[in-house]
PDB file of C-alpha atoms in Angstrom:
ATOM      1  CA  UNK A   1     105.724 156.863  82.879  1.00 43.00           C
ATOM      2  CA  UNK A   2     104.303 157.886  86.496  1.00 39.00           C
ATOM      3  CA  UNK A   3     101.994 155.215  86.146  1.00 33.00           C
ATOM      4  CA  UNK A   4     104.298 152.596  85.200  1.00 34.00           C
ATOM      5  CA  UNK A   5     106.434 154.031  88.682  1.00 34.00           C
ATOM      6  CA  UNK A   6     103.480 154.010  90.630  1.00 33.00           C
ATOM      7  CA  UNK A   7     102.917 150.270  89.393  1.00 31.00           C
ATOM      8  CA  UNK A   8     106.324 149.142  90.377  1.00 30.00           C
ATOM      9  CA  UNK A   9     106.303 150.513  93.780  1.00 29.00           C
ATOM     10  CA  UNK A  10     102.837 148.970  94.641  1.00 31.00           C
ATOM     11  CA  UNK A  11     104.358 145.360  93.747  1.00 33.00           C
ATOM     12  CA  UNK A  12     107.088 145.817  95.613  1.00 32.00           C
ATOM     13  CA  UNK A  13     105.326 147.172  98.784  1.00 36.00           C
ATOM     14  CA  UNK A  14     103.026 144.157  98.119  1.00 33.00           C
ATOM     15  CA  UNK A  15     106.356 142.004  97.893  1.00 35.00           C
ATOM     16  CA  UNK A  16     107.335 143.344 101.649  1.00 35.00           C
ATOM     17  CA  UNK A  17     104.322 142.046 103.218  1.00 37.00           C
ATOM     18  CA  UNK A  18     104.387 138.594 105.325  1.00 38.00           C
ATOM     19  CA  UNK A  19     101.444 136.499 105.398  1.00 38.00           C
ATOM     20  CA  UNK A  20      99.943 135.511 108.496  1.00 37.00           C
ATOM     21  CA  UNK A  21     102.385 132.144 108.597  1.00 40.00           C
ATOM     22  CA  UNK A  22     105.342 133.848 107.960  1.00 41.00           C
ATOM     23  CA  UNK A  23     104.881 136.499 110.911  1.00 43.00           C
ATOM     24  CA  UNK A  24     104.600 133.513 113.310  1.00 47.00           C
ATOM     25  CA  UNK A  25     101.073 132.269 113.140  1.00 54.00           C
ATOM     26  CA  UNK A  26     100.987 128.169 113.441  1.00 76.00           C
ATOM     27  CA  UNK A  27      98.088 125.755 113.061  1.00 85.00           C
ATOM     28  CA  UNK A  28      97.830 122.240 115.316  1.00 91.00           C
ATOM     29  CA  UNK A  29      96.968 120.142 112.348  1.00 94.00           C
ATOM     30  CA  UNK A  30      96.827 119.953 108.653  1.00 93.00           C
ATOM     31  CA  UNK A  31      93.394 117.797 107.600  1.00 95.00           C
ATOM     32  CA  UNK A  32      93.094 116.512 104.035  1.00 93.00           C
ATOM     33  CA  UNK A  33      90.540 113.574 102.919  1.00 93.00           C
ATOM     34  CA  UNK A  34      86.903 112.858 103.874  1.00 94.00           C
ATOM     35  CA  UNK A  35      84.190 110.517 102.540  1.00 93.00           C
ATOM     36  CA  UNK A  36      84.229 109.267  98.997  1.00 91.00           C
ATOM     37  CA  UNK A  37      81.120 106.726  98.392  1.00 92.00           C
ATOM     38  CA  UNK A  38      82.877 104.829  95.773  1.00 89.00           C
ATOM     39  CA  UNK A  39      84.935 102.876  98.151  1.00 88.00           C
ATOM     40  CA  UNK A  40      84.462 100.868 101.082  1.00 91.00           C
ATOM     41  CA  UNK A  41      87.485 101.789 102.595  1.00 92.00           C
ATOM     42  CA  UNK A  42      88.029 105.744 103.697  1.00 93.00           C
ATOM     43  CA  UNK A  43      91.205 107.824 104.075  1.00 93.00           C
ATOM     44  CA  UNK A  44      92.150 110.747 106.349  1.00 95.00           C
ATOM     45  CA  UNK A  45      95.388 112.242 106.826  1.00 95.00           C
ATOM     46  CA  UNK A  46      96.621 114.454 109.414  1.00 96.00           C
ATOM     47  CA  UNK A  47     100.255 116.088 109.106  1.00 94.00           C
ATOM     48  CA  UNK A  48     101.675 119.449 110.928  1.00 91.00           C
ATOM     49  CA  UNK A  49     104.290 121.655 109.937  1.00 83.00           C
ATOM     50  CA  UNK A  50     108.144 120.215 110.458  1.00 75.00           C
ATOM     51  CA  UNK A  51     110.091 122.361 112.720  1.00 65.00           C
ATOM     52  CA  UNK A  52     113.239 120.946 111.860  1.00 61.00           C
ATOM     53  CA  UNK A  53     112.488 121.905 108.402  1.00 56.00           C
ATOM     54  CA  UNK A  54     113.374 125.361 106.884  1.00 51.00           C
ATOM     55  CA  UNK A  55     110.772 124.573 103.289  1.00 55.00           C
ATOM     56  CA  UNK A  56     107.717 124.057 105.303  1.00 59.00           C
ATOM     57  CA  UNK A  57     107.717 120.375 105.245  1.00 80.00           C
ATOM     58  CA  UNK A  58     105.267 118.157 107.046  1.00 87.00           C
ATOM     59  CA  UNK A  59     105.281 115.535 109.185  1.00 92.00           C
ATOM     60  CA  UNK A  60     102.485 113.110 110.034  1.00 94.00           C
ATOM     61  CA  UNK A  61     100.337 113.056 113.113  1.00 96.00           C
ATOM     62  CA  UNK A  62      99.930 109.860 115.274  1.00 95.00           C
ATOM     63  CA  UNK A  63      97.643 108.877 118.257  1.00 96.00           C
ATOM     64  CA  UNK A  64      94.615 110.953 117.218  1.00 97.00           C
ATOM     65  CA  UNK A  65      90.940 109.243 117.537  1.00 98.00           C
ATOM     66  CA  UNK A  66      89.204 110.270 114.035  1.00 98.00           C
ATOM     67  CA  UNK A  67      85.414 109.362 113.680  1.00 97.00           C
ATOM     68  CA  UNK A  68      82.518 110.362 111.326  1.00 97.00           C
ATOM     69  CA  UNK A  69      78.928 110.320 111.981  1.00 95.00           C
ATOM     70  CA  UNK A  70      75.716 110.554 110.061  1.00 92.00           C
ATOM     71  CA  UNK A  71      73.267 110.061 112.257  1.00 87.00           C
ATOM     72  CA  UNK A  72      73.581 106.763 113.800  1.00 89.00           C
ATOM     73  CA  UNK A  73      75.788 105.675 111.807  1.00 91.00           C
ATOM     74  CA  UNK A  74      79.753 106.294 112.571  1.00 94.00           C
ATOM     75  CA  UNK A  75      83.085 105.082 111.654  1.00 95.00           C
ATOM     76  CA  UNK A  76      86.147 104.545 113.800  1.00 97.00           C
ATOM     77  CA  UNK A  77      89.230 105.315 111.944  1.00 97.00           C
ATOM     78  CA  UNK A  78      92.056 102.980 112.680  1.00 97.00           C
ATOM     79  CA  UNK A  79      95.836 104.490 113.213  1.00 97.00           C
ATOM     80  CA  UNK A  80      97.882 103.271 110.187  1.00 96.00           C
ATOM     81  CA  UNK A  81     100.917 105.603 110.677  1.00 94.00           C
ATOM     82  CA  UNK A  82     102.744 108.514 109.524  1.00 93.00           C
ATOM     83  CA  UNK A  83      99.469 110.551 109.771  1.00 95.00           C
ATOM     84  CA  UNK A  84      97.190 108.321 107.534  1.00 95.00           C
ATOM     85  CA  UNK A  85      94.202 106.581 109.439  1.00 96.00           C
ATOM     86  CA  UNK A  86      91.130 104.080 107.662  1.00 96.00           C
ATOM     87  CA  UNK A  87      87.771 103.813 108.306  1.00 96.00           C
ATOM     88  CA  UNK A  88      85.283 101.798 106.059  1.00 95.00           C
ATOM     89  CA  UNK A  89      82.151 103.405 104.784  1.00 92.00           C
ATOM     90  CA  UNK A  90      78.865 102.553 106.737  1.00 89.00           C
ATOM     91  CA  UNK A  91      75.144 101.440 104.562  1.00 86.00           C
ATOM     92  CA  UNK A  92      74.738 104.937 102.645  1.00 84.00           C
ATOM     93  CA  UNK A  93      70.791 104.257 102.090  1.00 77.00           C
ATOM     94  CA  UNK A  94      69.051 107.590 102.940  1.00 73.00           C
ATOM     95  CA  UNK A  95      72.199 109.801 103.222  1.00 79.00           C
ATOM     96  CA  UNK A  96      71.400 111.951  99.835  1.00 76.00           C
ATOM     97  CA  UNK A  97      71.570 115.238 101.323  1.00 82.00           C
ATOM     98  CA  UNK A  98      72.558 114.436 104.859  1.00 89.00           C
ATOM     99  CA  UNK A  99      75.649 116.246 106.898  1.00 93.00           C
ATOM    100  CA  UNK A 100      78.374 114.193 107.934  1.00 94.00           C
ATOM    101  CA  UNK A 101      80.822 115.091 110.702  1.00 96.00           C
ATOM    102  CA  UNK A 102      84.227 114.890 111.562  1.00 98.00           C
ATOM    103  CA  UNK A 103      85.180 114.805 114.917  1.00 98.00           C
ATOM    104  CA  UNK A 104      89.439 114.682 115.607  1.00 98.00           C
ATOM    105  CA  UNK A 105      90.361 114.518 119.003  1.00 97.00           C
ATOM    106  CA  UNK A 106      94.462 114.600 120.142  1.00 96.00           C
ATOM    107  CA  UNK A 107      95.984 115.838 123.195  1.00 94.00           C
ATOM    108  CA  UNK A 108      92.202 116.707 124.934  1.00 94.00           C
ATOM    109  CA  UNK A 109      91.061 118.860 122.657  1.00 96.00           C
ATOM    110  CA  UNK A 110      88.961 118.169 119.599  1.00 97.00           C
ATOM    111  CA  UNK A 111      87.993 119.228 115.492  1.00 97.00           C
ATOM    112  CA  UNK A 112      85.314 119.474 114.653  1.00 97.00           C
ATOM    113  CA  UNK A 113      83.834 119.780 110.488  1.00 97.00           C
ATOM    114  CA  UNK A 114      81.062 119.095 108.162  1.00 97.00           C
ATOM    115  CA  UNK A 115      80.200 118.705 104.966  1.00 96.00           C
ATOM    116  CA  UNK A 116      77.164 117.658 102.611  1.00 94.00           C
ATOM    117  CA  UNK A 117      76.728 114.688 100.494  1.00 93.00           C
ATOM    118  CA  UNK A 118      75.331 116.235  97.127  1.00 93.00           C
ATOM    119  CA  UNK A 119      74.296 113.633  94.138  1.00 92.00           C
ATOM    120  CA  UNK A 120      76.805 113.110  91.189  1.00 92.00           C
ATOM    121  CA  UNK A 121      74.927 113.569  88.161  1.00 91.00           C
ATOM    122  CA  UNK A 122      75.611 110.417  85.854  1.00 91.00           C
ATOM    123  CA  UNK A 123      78.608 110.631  83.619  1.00 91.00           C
ATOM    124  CA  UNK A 124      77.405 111.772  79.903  1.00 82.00           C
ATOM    125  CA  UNK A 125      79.452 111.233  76.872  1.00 68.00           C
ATOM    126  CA  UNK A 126      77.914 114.701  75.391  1.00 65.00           C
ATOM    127  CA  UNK A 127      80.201 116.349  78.221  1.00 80.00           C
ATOM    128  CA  UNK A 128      83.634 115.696  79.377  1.00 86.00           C
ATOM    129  CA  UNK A 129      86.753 117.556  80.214  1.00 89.00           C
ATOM    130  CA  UNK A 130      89.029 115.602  77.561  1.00 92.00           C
ATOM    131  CA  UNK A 131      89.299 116.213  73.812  1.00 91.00           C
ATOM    132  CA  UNK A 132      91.485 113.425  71.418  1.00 90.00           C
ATOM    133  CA  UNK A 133      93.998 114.690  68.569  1.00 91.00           C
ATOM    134  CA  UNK A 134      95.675 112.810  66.236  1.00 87.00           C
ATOM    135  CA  UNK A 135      99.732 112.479  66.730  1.00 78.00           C
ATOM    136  CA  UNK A 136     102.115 110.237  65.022  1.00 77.00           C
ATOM    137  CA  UNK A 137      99.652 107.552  64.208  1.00 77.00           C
ATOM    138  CA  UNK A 138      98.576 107.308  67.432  1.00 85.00           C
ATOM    139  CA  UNK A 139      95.983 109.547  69.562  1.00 89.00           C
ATOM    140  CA  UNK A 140      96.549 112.428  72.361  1.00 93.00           C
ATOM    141  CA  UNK A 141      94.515 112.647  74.874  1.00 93.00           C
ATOM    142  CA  UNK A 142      93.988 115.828  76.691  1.00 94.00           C
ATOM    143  CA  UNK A 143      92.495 116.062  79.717  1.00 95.00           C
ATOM    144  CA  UNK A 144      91.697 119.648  81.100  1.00 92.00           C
ATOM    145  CA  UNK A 145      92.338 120.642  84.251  1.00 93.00           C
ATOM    146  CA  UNK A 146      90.295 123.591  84.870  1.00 92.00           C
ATOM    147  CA  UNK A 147      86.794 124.280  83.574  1.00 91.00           C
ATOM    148  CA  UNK A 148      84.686 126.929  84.692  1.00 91.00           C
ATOM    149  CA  UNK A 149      81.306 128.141  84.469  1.00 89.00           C
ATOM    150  CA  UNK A 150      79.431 124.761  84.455  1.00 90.00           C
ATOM    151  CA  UNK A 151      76.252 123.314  85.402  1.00 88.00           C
ATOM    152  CA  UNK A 152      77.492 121.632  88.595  1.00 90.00           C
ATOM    153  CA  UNK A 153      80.929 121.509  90.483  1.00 94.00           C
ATOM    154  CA  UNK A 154      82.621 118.405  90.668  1.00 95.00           C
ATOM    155  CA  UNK A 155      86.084 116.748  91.064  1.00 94.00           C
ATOM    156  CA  UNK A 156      86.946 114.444  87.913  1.00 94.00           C
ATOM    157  CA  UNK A 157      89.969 111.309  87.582  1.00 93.00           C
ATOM    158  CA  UNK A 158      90.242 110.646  83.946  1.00 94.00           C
ATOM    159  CA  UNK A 159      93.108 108.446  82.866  1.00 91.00           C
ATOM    160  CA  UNK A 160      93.708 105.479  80.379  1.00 92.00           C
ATOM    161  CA  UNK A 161      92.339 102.332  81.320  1.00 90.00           C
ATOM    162  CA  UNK A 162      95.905 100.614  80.658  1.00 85.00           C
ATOM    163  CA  UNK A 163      96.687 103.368  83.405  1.00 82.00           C
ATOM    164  CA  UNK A 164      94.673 103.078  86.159  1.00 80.00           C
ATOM    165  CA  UNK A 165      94.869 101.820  89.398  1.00 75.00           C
ATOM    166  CA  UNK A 166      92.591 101.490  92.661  1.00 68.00           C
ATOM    167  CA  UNK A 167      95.042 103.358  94.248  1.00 66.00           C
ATOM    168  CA  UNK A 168      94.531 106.377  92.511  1.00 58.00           C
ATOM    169  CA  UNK A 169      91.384 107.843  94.090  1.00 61.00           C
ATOM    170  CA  UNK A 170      92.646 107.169  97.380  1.00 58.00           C
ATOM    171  CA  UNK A 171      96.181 109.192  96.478  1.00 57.00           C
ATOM    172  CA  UNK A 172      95.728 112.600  97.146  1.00 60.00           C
ATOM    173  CA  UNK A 173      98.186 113.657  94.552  1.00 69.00           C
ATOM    174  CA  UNK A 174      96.312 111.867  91.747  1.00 81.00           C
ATOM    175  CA  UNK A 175      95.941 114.172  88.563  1.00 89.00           C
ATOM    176  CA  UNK A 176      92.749 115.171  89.680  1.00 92.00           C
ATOM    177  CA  UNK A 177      90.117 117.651  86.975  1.00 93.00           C
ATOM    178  CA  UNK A 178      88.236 120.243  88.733  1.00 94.00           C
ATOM    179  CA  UNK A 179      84.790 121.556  87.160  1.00 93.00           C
ATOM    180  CA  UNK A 180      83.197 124.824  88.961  1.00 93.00           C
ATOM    181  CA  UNK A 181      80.001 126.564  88.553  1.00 92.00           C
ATOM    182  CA  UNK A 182      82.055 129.683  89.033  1.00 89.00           C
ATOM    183  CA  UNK A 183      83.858 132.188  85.895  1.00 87.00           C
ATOM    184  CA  UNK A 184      87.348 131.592  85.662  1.00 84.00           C
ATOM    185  CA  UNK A 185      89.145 134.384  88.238  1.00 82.00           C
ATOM    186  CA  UNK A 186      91.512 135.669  85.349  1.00 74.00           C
ATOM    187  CA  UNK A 187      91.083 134.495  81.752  1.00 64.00           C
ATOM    188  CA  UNK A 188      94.315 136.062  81.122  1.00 58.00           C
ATOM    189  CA  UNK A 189      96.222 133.565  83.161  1.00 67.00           C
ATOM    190  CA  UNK A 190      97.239 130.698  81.142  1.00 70.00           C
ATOM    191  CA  UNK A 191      98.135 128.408  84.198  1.00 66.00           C
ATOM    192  CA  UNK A 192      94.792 128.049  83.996  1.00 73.00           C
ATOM    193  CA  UNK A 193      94.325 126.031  80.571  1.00 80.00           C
ATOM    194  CA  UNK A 194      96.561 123.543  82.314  1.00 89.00           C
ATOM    195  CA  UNK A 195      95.936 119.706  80.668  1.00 92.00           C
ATOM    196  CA  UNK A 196      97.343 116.360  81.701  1.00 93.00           C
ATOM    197  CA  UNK A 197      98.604 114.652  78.283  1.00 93.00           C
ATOM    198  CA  UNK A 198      98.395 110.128  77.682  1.00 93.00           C
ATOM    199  CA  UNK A 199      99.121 109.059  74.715  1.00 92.00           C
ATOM    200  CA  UNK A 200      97.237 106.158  73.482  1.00 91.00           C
ATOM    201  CA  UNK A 201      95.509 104.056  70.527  1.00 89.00           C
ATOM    202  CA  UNK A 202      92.271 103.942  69.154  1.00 88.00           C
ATOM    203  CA  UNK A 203      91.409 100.557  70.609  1.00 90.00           C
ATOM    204  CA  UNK A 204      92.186 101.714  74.152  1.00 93.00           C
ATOM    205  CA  UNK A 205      89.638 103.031  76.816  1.00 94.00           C
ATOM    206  CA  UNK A 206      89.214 105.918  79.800  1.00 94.00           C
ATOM    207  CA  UNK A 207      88.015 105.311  82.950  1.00 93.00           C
ATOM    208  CA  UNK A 208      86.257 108.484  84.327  1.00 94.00           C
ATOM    209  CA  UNK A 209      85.651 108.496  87.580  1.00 93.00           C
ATOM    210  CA  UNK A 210      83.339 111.971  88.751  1.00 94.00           C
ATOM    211  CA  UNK A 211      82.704 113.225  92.421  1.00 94.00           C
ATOM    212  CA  UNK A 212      80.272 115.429  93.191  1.00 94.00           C
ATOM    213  CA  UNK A 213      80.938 118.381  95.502  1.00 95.00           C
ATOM    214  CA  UNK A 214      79.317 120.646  98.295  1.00 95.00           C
ATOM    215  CA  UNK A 215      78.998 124.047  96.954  1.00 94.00           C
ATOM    216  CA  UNK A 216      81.280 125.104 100.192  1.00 94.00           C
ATOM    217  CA  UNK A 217      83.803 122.436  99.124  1.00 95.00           C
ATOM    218  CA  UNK A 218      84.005 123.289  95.503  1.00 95.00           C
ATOM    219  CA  UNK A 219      84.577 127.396  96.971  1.00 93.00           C
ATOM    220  CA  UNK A 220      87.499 126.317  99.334  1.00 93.00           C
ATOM    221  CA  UNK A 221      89.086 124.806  95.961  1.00 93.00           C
ATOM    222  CA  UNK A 222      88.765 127.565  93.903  1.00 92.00           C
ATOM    223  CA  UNK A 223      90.476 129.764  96.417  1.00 90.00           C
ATOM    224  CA  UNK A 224      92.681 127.477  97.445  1.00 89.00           C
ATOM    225  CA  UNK A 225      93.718 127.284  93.629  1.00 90.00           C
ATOM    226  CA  UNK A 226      93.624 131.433  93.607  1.00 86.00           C
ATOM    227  CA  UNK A 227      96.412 131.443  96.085  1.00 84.00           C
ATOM    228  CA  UNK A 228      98.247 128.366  94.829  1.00 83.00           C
ATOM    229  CA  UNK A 229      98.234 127.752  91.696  1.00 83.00           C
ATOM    230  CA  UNK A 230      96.837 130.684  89.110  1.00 83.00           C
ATOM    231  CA  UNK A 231      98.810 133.261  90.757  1.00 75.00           C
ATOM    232  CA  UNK A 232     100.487 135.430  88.615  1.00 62.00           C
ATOM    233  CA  UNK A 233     102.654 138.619  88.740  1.00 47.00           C
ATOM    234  CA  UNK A 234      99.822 141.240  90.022  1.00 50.00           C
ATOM    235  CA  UNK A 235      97.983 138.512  92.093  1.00 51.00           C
ATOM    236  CA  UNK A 236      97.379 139.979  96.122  1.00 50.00           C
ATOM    237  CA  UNK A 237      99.622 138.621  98.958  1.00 46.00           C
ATOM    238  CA  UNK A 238      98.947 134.946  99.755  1.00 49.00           C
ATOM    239  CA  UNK A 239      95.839 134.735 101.596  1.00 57.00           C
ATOM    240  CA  UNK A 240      94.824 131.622 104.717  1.00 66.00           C
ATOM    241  CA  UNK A 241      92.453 129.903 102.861  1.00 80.00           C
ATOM    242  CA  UNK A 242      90.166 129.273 105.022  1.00 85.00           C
ATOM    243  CA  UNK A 243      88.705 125.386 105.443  1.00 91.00           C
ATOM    244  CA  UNK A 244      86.135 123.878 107.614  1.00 95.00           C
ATOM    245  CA  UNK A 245      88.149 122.652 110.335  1.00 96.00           C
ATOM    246  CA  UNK A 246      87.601 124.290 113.836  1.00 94.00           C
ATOM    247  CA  UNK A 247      89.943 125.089 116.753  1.00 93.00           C
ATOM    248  CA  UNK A 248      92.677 126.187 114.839  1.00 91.00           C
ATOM    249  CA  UNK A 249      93.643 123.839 112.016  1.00 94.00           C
ATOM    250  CA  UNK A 250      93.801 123.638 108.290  1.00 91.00           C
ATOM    251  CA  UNK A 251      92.185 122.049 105.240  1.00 93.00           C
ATOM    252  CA  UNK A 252      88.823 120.711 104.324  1.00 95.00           C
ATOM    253  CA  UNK A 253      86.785 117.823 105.291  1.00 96.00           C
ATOM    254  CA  UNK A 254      84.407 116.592 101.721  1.00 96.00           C
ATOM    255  CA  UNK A 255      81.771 114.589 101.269  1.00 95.00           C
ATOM    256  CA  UNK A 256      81.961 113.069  97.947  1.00 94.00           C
ATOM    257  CA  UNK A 257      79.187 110.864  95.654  1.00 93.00           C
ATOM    258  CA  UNK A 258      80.998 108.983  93.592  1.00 92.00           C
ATOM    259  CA  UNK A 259      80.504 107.122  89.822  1.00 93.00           C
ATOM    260  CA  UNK A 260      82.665 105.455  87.376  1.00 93.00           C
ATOM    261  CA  UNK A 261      82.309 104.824  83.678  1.00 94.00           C
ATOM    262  CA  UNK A 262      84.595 102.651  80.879  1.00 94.00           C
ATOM    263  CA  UNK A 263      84.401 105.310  77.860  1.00 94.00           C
ATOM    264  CA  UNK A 264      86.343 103.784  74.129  1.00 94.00           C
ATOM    265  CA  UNK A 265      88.611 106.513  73.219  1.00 92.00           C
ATOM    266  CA  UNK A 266      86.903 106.087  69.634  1.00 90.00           C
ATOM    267  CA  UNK A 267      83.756 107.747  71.450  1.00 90.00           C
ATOM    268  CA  UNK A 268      85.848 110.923  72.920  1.00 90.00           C
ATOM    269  CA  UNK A 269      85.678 113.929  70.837  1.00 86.00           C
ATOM    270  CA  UNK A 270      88.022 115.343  68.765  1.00 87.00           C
ATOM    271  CA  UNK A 271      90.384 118.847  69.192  1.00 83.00           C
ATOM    272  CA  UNK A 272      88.645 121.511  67.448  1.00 71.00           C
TER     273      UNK A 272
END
């Protein structure tokens, strides 16, 4: 029993406690996207927190110059609006292992990040995140969103052929797989056997799409998902995750190698 009142009063002390945001603290910018050697064309987005909104809504960012070098070789990122900007990819021959940079510049004063291009490792049938069971004549597929402990780190797309579209590695609220080298944080947490769920027939196909990641990118995920979304009752006060960004903003600029492969359902493997 004085454990158990102990217990309670710790949470709710915890409860009391304002992050860093909510006692005031603000950021210029919010950075998401980066290089993804798939594509041609390349995405960043900048957005800042909405003042005129009470839920922490965001707003884009206009007027910025955004550029990435390797090198030599840059890329001028064009102003589309409402915060997005495009840039197309430069020759990538001899880039395996080389440090990109970001460079933001708005109002006279500039971000700066990096991040590594790291090698995907080809696409094997003998290991994917997706399992196939059998469900009204048909086939579910599962695809998991978690999986921990693995060889290598890497950001997966998996979705039914009938499915996909283009735009769905340049959305960045695709229903993205995440694989980390890391244990899982808290294997008592079932937010984190999270799957996304298609339904389809034996004569249809996936298209998996892999990314590899830096080892710093893949960390900033798998805190970033600590704080977000495997937080459970006796999880810590939310935490600033911190990115790669300088001069006071947030997020992550990635580097990403990219592959894509046409797998038959009839090859995926079936739920134990």
């Amino acid at each position: 029993m004085r454990f158990l009142l102990i217990l309670v009063i710790y949470l709710l002390a915890v409860s009391c406690q304002k992050s860093a945001v909510d006692e005031g603290q603000s950021y210029d910018m919010i950075v998401e996207g980066g290089i993804n050697t798939m594509y041609k064309e390349q995405y960043i987005q900048l957005k800042k927190l909405d003042a005129l909104k009470s839920n922490s809504g965001t707003v884009g960012i206009s007027g910025a110059t955004v550029r990435i070098t390797n090198g030599p070789n840059s890329i001028e990122f064009s102003d589309l609006g409402d915060g997005l900007y495009l840039g197309e990819l430069f020759n990538l021959k001899d880039t395996v292992g080389n440090l990109f940079q970001l460079t933001i510049t708005l109002n006279g004063k500039s971000y700066e990040a990096q991040d590594q291009l790291i090698p995907v490792v080809p696409i094997e049938n003998a290991f994917l995140p997706v399992e196939k069971s059998n469900l009204n004549n048909k086939w579910e597929i599962k695809v998991s969103k978690h999986l921990f402990g693995m060889r290598t780190s890497n950001k997966w797309l998996i979705m039914p052929q009938k499915d996909f579209s283009e735009d769905d590695i340049s959305s960045f609220r695709s229903p993205f797989s995440y694989s980390y080298r890391l244990g899982a944080p808290n294997v008592l947490n079932n937010l984190l056997g999270k799957t996304y769920n298609y339904e389809v027939s034996m004569k249809d196909s996936l298209i998996v799409s892999k990314f590899s990641e830096s080892p710093r990118y893949s960390r900033f995920l798998y805190n970033l998902f600590q704080e977000t979304e495997w937080k459970g009752l006796l999880s810590a006060v939310p935490a600033n995750v911190e990115g790669n960004i300088s001069n006071n903003a947030l997020g992550f600029f990635y580097v990403m190698d990219g592959i894509r492969k046409t797998i038959p359902v009839k090859a995926i493997r079936n739920s134990k």
